[in-house]
Structure formats: C-alpha cells, structure tokens
Amino acid sequence: MKKVLMVCLGNICRSPLAEGILQSKIKKDAVFVDSAGTAAYHIGNLPDKRSIEVAHKYGIDITRQRARKFTVKDFDTFDVIYALDESNYQNILILARNEEDTKKVKMILNETHPHKNLSVPDPYYDGQQGFENVFKMLGEACEIIASKL
Ligand code: 4NP
C-alpha cells in the first residue's frame, strides 16, 4: 500500500486539510494518508476549528485527526512526504539521513505549479477566507496527486 504524509508547522490548520482532502479523493484501502507537524506546540489537539469548518462545508470530516510531530521514523513509513511550505520543507530535510530520505520530500504546490516551490500560506492568523483559500489550493494539488496514485 502506498503511504503519503502531509507536513505543515502545527499539524492543525493546513496538513489536516491536505490529509482529509486527499483521503476523500482516493480509495481508502489503496493508499494510507496521514499528516504531521514540524513543531510540537499542538500535539494531541484537534484540527483548528476553522479547518474543521471549511472541510465540513465541502463534505469532509477531519475531526478524527489529532496533531502529532513529524519524526525521523516517518521516512521509513512513508513513500512520499509533502511539505506544505518552504520552511517545513527545510525542517524535514534537516532530519533526512540519506539520499533515499531526501528524495521522498516534495513541495505540495509543485504538483500544480511545477518547479516553482510555492508555499501554502499559513492561515493561522487569518480569518475563514484564508482557510477557504488554502482549501482551494490543496483541492487542486490533491486532485493531481490522487490521479497519479
Ligand atoms: P499549520 O498552522 O502549520 O497549518 O498547522 C499553524 C498552526 C499553529 C501555529 C502556526 C501555524 N502556531 O504558531 O501555533
């Protein structure tokens, strides 16, 4: 089974949406999707209520998710690790042990904008519109990811 990990900073705003959206676009028994954060601030917490709200609006339930921190073991578990922004990307790569680990790490928006290394903006200090914007970007990226799985 192919395993895909979505990684942002807190694992409460962006990567829970990426996990839920990709999960909604694939057959559950064909791909394992998970998410994590590079920071420990929110370990054990539910996704941010604004992420829960925007996902719910589009028919996706992310309330079973709980935040966890990315660990070096994730390189062993997952086939592809999508960083949601440039700083997450750097913080994941710091932990890579070898070339094989490094090759698993990709910027998620390179799926929609190849080679541009664009970041999904951190919506934490924004209103609901910021979360709508993130949902739309991730919807487009996950559509492409799902089509390739
Ligand atoms: P996320 O958003 O990385 O998309 O989950 C954030 C969540 C929390 C914080 C920053 C970004 N924080 O500073 O606590």
PDB file of C-alpha atoms and ligand atoms in Angstrom:
ATOM      1  CA  MET A   1       0.000   0.000   0.000  1.00  0.00           C
ATOM      2  CA  LYS A   2       1.325   3.432  -0.943  1.00  0.00           C
ATOM      3  CA  LYS A   3       1.780   5.769   2.022  1.00  0.00           C
ATOM      4  CA  VAL A   4       1.609   9.569   1.783  1.00  0.00           C
ATOM      5  CA  LEU A   5       2.376  12.063   4.575  1.00  0.00           C
ATOM      6  CA  MET A   6       1.344  15.746   4.609  1.00  0.00           C
ATOM      7  CA  VAL A   7       3.500  18.025   6.795  1.00  0.00           C
ATOM      8  CA  CYS A   8       2.999  21.634   7.955  1.00  0.00           C
ATOM      9  CA  LEU A   9       4.140  23.512  11.090  1.00  0.00           C
ATOM     10  CA  GLY A  10       1.469  22.853  13.713  1.00  0.00           C
ATOM     11  CA  ASN A  11      -0.492  19.965  12.115  1.00  0.00           C
ATOM     12  CA  ILE A  12      -3.715  21.761  13.000  1.00  0.00           C
ATOM     13  CA  CYS A  13      -4.504  24.033  10.010  1.00  0.00           C
ATOM     14  CA  ARG A  14      -3.038  23.077   6.615  1.00  0.00           C
ATOM     15  CA  SER A  15      -1.837  19.454   6.748  1.00  0.00           C
ATOM     16  CA  PRO A  16      -5.072  18.130   8.343  1.00  0.00           C
ATOM     17  CA  LEU A  17      -6.901  19.634   5.364  1.00  0.00           C
ATOM     18  CA  ALA A  18      -4.413  18.093   2.924  1.00  0.00           C
ATOM     19  CA  GLU A  19      -4.874  14.700   4.629  1.00  0.00           C
ATOM     20  CA  GLY A  20      -8.672  14.918   4.588  1.00  0.00           C
ATOM     21  CA  ILE A  21      -8.884  16.189   1.014  1.00  0.00           C
ATOM     22  CA  LEU A  22      -6.524  13.550  -0.416  1.00  0.00           C
ATOM     23  CA  GLN A  23      -8.312  10.831   1.565  1.00  0.00           C
ATOM     24  CA  SER A  24     -11.611  11.971   0.036  1.00  0.00           C
ATOM     25  CA  LYS A  25     -10.225  11.569  -3.487  1.00  0.00           C
ATOM     26  CA  ILE A  26      -8.819   8.040  -3.206  1.00  0.00           C
ATOM     27  CA  LYS A  27      -9.944   4.527  -2.317  1.00  0.00           C
ATOM     28  CA  LYS A  28      -9.314   4.066   1.416  1.00  0.00           C
ATOM     29  CA  ASP A  29      -7.758   0.601   1.129  1.00  0.00           C
ATOM     30  CA  ALA A  30      -5.385   1.598  -1.684  1.00  0.00           C
ATOM     31  CA  VAL A  31      -3.468   4.454  -0.057  1.00  0.00           C
ATOM     32  CA  PHE A  32      -2.604   5.355   3.538  1.00  0.00           C
ATOM     33  CA  VAL A  33      -2.689   9.104   4.151  1.00  0.00           C
ATOM     34  CA  ASP A  34      -1.510  10.796   7.340  1.00  0.00           C
ATOM     35  CA  SER A  35      -0.306  14.237   8.463  1.00  0.00           C
ATOM     36  CA  ALA A  36       2.181  15.678  10.962  1.00  0.00           C
ATOM     37  CA  GLY A  37       3.744  18.970  12.056  1.00  0.00           C
ATOM     38  CA  THR A  38       7.373  20.016  12.345  1.00  0.00           C
ATOM     39  CA  ALA A  39       6.592  21.810  15.642  1.00  0.00           C
ATOM     40  CA  ALA A  40       5.351  20.295  18.907  1.00  0.00           C
ATOM     41  CA  TYR A  41       3.002  23.135  20.026  1.00  0.00           C
ATOM     42  CA  HIS A  42      -0.266  21.352  19.293  1.00  0.00           C
ATOM     43  CA  ILE A  43       0.474  17.641  19.861  1.00  0.00           C
ATOM     44  CA  GLY A  44      -2.736  15.739  20.636  1.00  0.00           C
ATOM     45  CA  ASN A  45      -5.015  18.587  19.591  1.00  0.00           C
ATOM     46  CA  LEU A  46      -7.940  18.516  17.186  1.00  0.00           C
ATOM     47  CA  PRO A  47      -7.527  20.427  13.930  1.00  0.00           C
ATOM     48  CA  ASP A  48      -8.183  24.179  14.187  1.00  0.00           C
ATOM     49  CA  LYS A  49     -11.923  24.841  14.198  1.00  0.00           C
ATOM     50  CA  ARG A  50     -11.607  26.958  11.052  1.00  0.00           C
ATOM     51  CA  SER A  51     -10.092  23.956   9.210  1.00  0.00           C
ATOM     52  CA  ILE A  52     -12.824  21.686  10.585  1.00  0.00           C
ATOM     53  CA  GLU A  53     -15.401  24.235   9.385  1.00  0.00           C
ATOM     54  CA  VAL A  54     -14.126  24.641   5.827  1.00  0.00           C
ATOM     55  CA  ALA A  55     -13.679  20.871   5.412  1.00  0.00           C
ATOM     56  CA  HIS A  56     -17.201  20.265   6.713  1.00  0.00           C
ATOM     57  CA  LYS A  57     -18.554  22.848   4.270  1.00  0.00           C
ATOM     58  CA  TYR A  58     -17.186  20.698   1.428  1.00  0.00           C
ATOM     59  CA  GLY A  59     -18.353  17.381   2.913  1.00  0.00           C
ATOM     60  CA  ILE A  60     -15.101  16.256   4.557  1.00  0.00           C
ATOM     61  CA  ASP A  61     -14.883  15.252   8.235  1.00  0.00           C
ATOM     62  CA  ILE A  62     -11.428  15.835   9.761  1.00  0.00           C
ATOM     63  CA  THR A  63     -12.494  15.625  13.419  1.00  0.00           C
ATOM     64  CA  ARG A  64     -10.945  12.183  13.962  1.00  0.00           C
ATOM     65  CA  GLN A  65      -7.483  13.663  13.391  1.00  0.00           C
ATOM     66  CA  ARG A  66      -5.122  14.603  16.256  1.00  0.00           C
ATOM     67  CA  ALA A  67      -1.926  16.600  15.840  1.00  0.00           C
ATOM     68  CA  ARG A  68       1.428  14.843  16.046  1.00  0.00           C
ATOM     69  CA  LYS A  69       5.009  15.820  15.433  1.00  0.00           C
ATOM     70  CA  PHE A  70       6.993  14.640  12.409  1.00  0.00           C
ATOM     71  CA  THR A  71       9.707  12.151  13.392  1.00  0.00           C
ATOM     72  CA  VAL A  72      12.649  10.610  11.572  1.00  0.00           C
ATOM     73  CA  LYS A  73      10.780   7.261  11.583  1.00  0.00           C
ATOM     74  CA  ASP A  74       8.306   8.792   9.144  1.00  0.00           C
ATOM     75  CA  PHE A  75      10.992   8.458   6.469  1.00  0.00           C
ATOM     76  CA  ASP A  76      10.768   4.673   6.930  1.00  0.00           C
ATOM     77  CA  THR A  77       6.964   4.541   6.975  1.00  0.00           C
ATOM     78  CA  PHE A  78       6.071   6.830   4.079  1.00  0.00           C
ATOM     79  CA  ASP A  79       6.777   6.712   0.340  1.00  0.00           C
ATOM     80  CA  VAL A  80       6.120  10.410  -0.266  1.00  0.00           C
ATOM     81  CA  ILE A  81       6.312  13.300   2.198  1.00  0.00           C
ATOM     82  CA  TYR A  82       4.664  16.535   1.089  1.00  0.00           C
ATOM     83  CA  ALA A  83       5.827  19.748   2.741  1.00  0.00           C
ATOM     84  CA  LEU A  84       3.173  22.447   2.755  1.00  0.00           C
ATOM     85  CA  ASP A  85       5.653  25.335   2.795  1.00  0.00           C
ATOM     86  CA  GLU A  86       9.308  26.160   2.279  1.00  0.00           C
ATOM     87  CA  SER A  87      10.195  26.269   5.974  1.00  0.00           C
ATOM     88  CA  ASN A  88       8.508  22.895   6.624  1.00  0.00           C
ATOM     89  CA  TYR A  89      10.471  21.544   3.647  1.00  0.00           C
ATOM     90  CA  GLN A  90      13.782  22.695   5.141  1.00  0.00           C
ATOM     91  CA  ASN A  91      12.880  21.396   8.599  1.00  0.00           C
ATOM     92  CA  ILE A  92      12.021  17.946   7.226  1.00  0.00           C
ATOM     93  CA  LEU A  93      15.215  17.792   5.154  1.00  0.00           C
ATOM     94  CA  ILE A  94      17.351  18.597   8.215  1.00  0.00           C
ATOM     95  CA  LEU A  95      16.221  15.210   9.592  1.00  0.00           C
ATOM     96  CA  ALA A  96      16.898  13.226   6.394  1.00  0.00           C
ATOM     97  CA  ARG A  97      19.546  10.550   6.990  1.00  0.00           C
ATOM     98  CA  ASN A  98      20.414   9.743   3.407  1.00  0.00           C
ATOM     99  CA  GLU A  99      19.616  10.325  -0.245  1.00  0.00           C
ATOM    100  CA  GLU A 100      16.660   7.939  -0.107  1.00  0.00           C
ATOM    101  CA  ASP A 101      15.017  10.013   2.661  1.00  0.00           C
ATOM    102  CA  THR A 102      15.739  13.269   0.826  1.00  0.00           C
ATOM    103  CA  LYS A 103      14.151  12.020  -2.385  1.00  0.00           C
ATOM    104  CA  LYS A 104      10.832  11.372  -0.613  1.00  0.00           C
ATOM    105  CA  VAL A 105      10.320  15.040   0.308  1.00  0.00           C
ATOM    106  CA  LYS A 106       8.379  17.257  -2.092  1.00  0.00           C
ATOM    107  CA  MET A 107       6.705  20.675  -2.030  1.00  0.00           C
ATOM    108  CA  ILE A 108       2.979  20.019  -2.425  1.00  0.00           C
ATOM    109  CA  LEU A 109       2.296  23.029  -4.661  1.00  0.00           C
ATOM    110  CA  ASN A 110       4.849  21.771  -7.184  1.00  0.00           C
ATOM    111  CA  GLU A 111       2.012  19.439  -8.199  1.00  0.00           C
ATOM    112  CA  THR A 112       0.030  22.412  -9.520  1.00  0.00           C
ATOM    113  CA  HIS A 113       2.963  24.776 -10.198  1.00  0.00           C
ATOM    114  CA  PRO A 114       5.931  22.568 -11.183  1.00  0.00           C
ATOM    115  CA  HIS A 115       9.406  23.731 -10.080  1.00  0.00           C
ATOM    116  CA  LYS A 116       8.071  26.994  -8.571  1.00  0.00           C
ATOM    117  CA  ASN A 117       8.497  25.840  -4.951  1.00  0.00           C
ATOM    118  CA  LEU A 118       5.453  27.858  -3.863  1.00  0.00           C
ATOM    119  CA  SER A 119       4.249  27.687  -0.242  1.00  0.00           C
ATOM    120  CA  VAL A 120       0.718  27.152   1.028  1.00  0.00           C
ATOM    121  CA  PRO A 121       0.261  30.347   3.098  1.00  0.00           C
ATOM    122  CA  ASP A 122      -0.050  29.839   6.861  1.00  0.00           C
ATOM    123  CA  PRO A 123      -3.695  30.764   7.598  1.00  0.00           C
ATOM    124  CA  TYR A 124      -3.323  30.688  11.417  1.00  0.00           C
ATOM    125  CA  TYR A 125      -3.639  34.457  11.841  1.00  0.00           C
ATOM    126  CA  ASP A 126      -6.214  34.852   9.041  1.00  0.00           C
ATOM    127  CA  GLY A 127      -9.975  34.631   9.014  1.00  0.00           C
ATOM    128  CA  GLN A 128     -12.151  31.989   7.383  1.00  0.00           C
ATOM    129  CA  GLN A 129     -11.251  33.334   3.914  1.00  0.00           C
ATOM    130  CA  GLY A 130      -7.629  32.280   4.436  1.00  0.00           C
ATOM    131  CA  PHE A 131      -8.807  28.753   5.152  1.00  0.00           C
ATOM    132  CA  GLU A 132     -11.048  28.780   2.054  1.00  0.00           C
ATOM    133  CA  ASN A 133      -8.019  29.824   0.013  1.00  0.00           C
ATOM    134  CA  VAL A 134      -5.902  27.013   1.491  1.00  0.00           C
ATOM    135  CA  PHE A 135      -8.705  24.504   0.877  1.00  0.00           C
ATOM    136  CA  LYS A 136      -8.904  25.514  -2.791  1.00  0.00           C
ATOM    137  CA  MET A 137      -5.126  25.254  -3.358  1.00  0.00           C
ATOM    138  CA  LEU A 138      -4.975  21.871  -1.641  1.00  0.00           C
ATOM    139  CA  GLY A 139      -8.004  20.635  -3.551  1.00  0.00           C
ATOM    140  CA  GLU A 140      -6.215  21.287  -6.838  1.00  0.00           C
ATOM    141  CA  ALA A 141      -2.929  19.754  -5.665  1.00  0.00           C
ATOM    142  CA  CYS A 142      -4.634  16.658  -4.192  1.00  0.00           C
ATOM    143  CA  GLU A 143      -6.616  16.138  -7.380  1.00  0.00           C
ATOM    144  CA  ILE A 144      -3.329  15.748  -9.247  1.00  0.00           C
ATOM    145  CA  ILE A 145      -1.743  13.612  -6.511  1.00  0.00           C
ATOM    146  CA  ALA A 146      -4.778  11.294  -6.455  1.00  0.00           C
ATOM    147  CA  SER A 147      -4.726  10.933 -10.235  1.00  0.00           C
ATOM    148  CA  LYS A 148      -1.118   9.698 -10.042  1.00  0.00           C
ATOM    149  CA  LEU A 149      -1.606   7.233  -7.157  1.00  0.00           C
TER     150      LEU A 149
HETATM  151  P1  4NP B   1      -0.368  24.897  10.448  1.00  0.00           P
HETATM  152  O1  4NP B   1      -0.700  26.313  11.070  1.00  0.00           O
HETATM  153  O2  4NP B   1       1.134  24.795  10.372  1.00  0.00           O
HETATM  154  O3  4NP B   1      -1.003  24.973   9.102  1.00  0.00           O
HETATM  155  O4  4NP B   1      -0.994  23.859  11.348  1.00  0.00           O
HETATM  156  C1  4NP B   1      -0.169  26.791  12.262  1.00  0.00           C
HETATM  157  C2  4NP B   1      -0.658  26.327  13.457  1.00  0.00           C
HETATM  158  C3  4NP B   1      -0.160  26.830  14.630  1.00  0.00           C
HETATM  159  C4  4NP B   1       0.832  27.783  14.616  1.00  0.00           C
HETATM  160  C5  4NP B   1       1.320  28.242  13.416  1.00  0.00           C
HETATM  161  C6  4NP B   1       0.823  27.734  12.229  1.00  0.00           C
HETATM  162  N1  4NP B   1       1.325  28.295  15.826  1.00  0.00           N
HETATM  163  O5  4NP B   1       2.182  29.207  15.779  1.00  0.00           O
HETATM  164  O6  4NP B   1       0.905  27.860  16.919  1.00  0.00           O
END
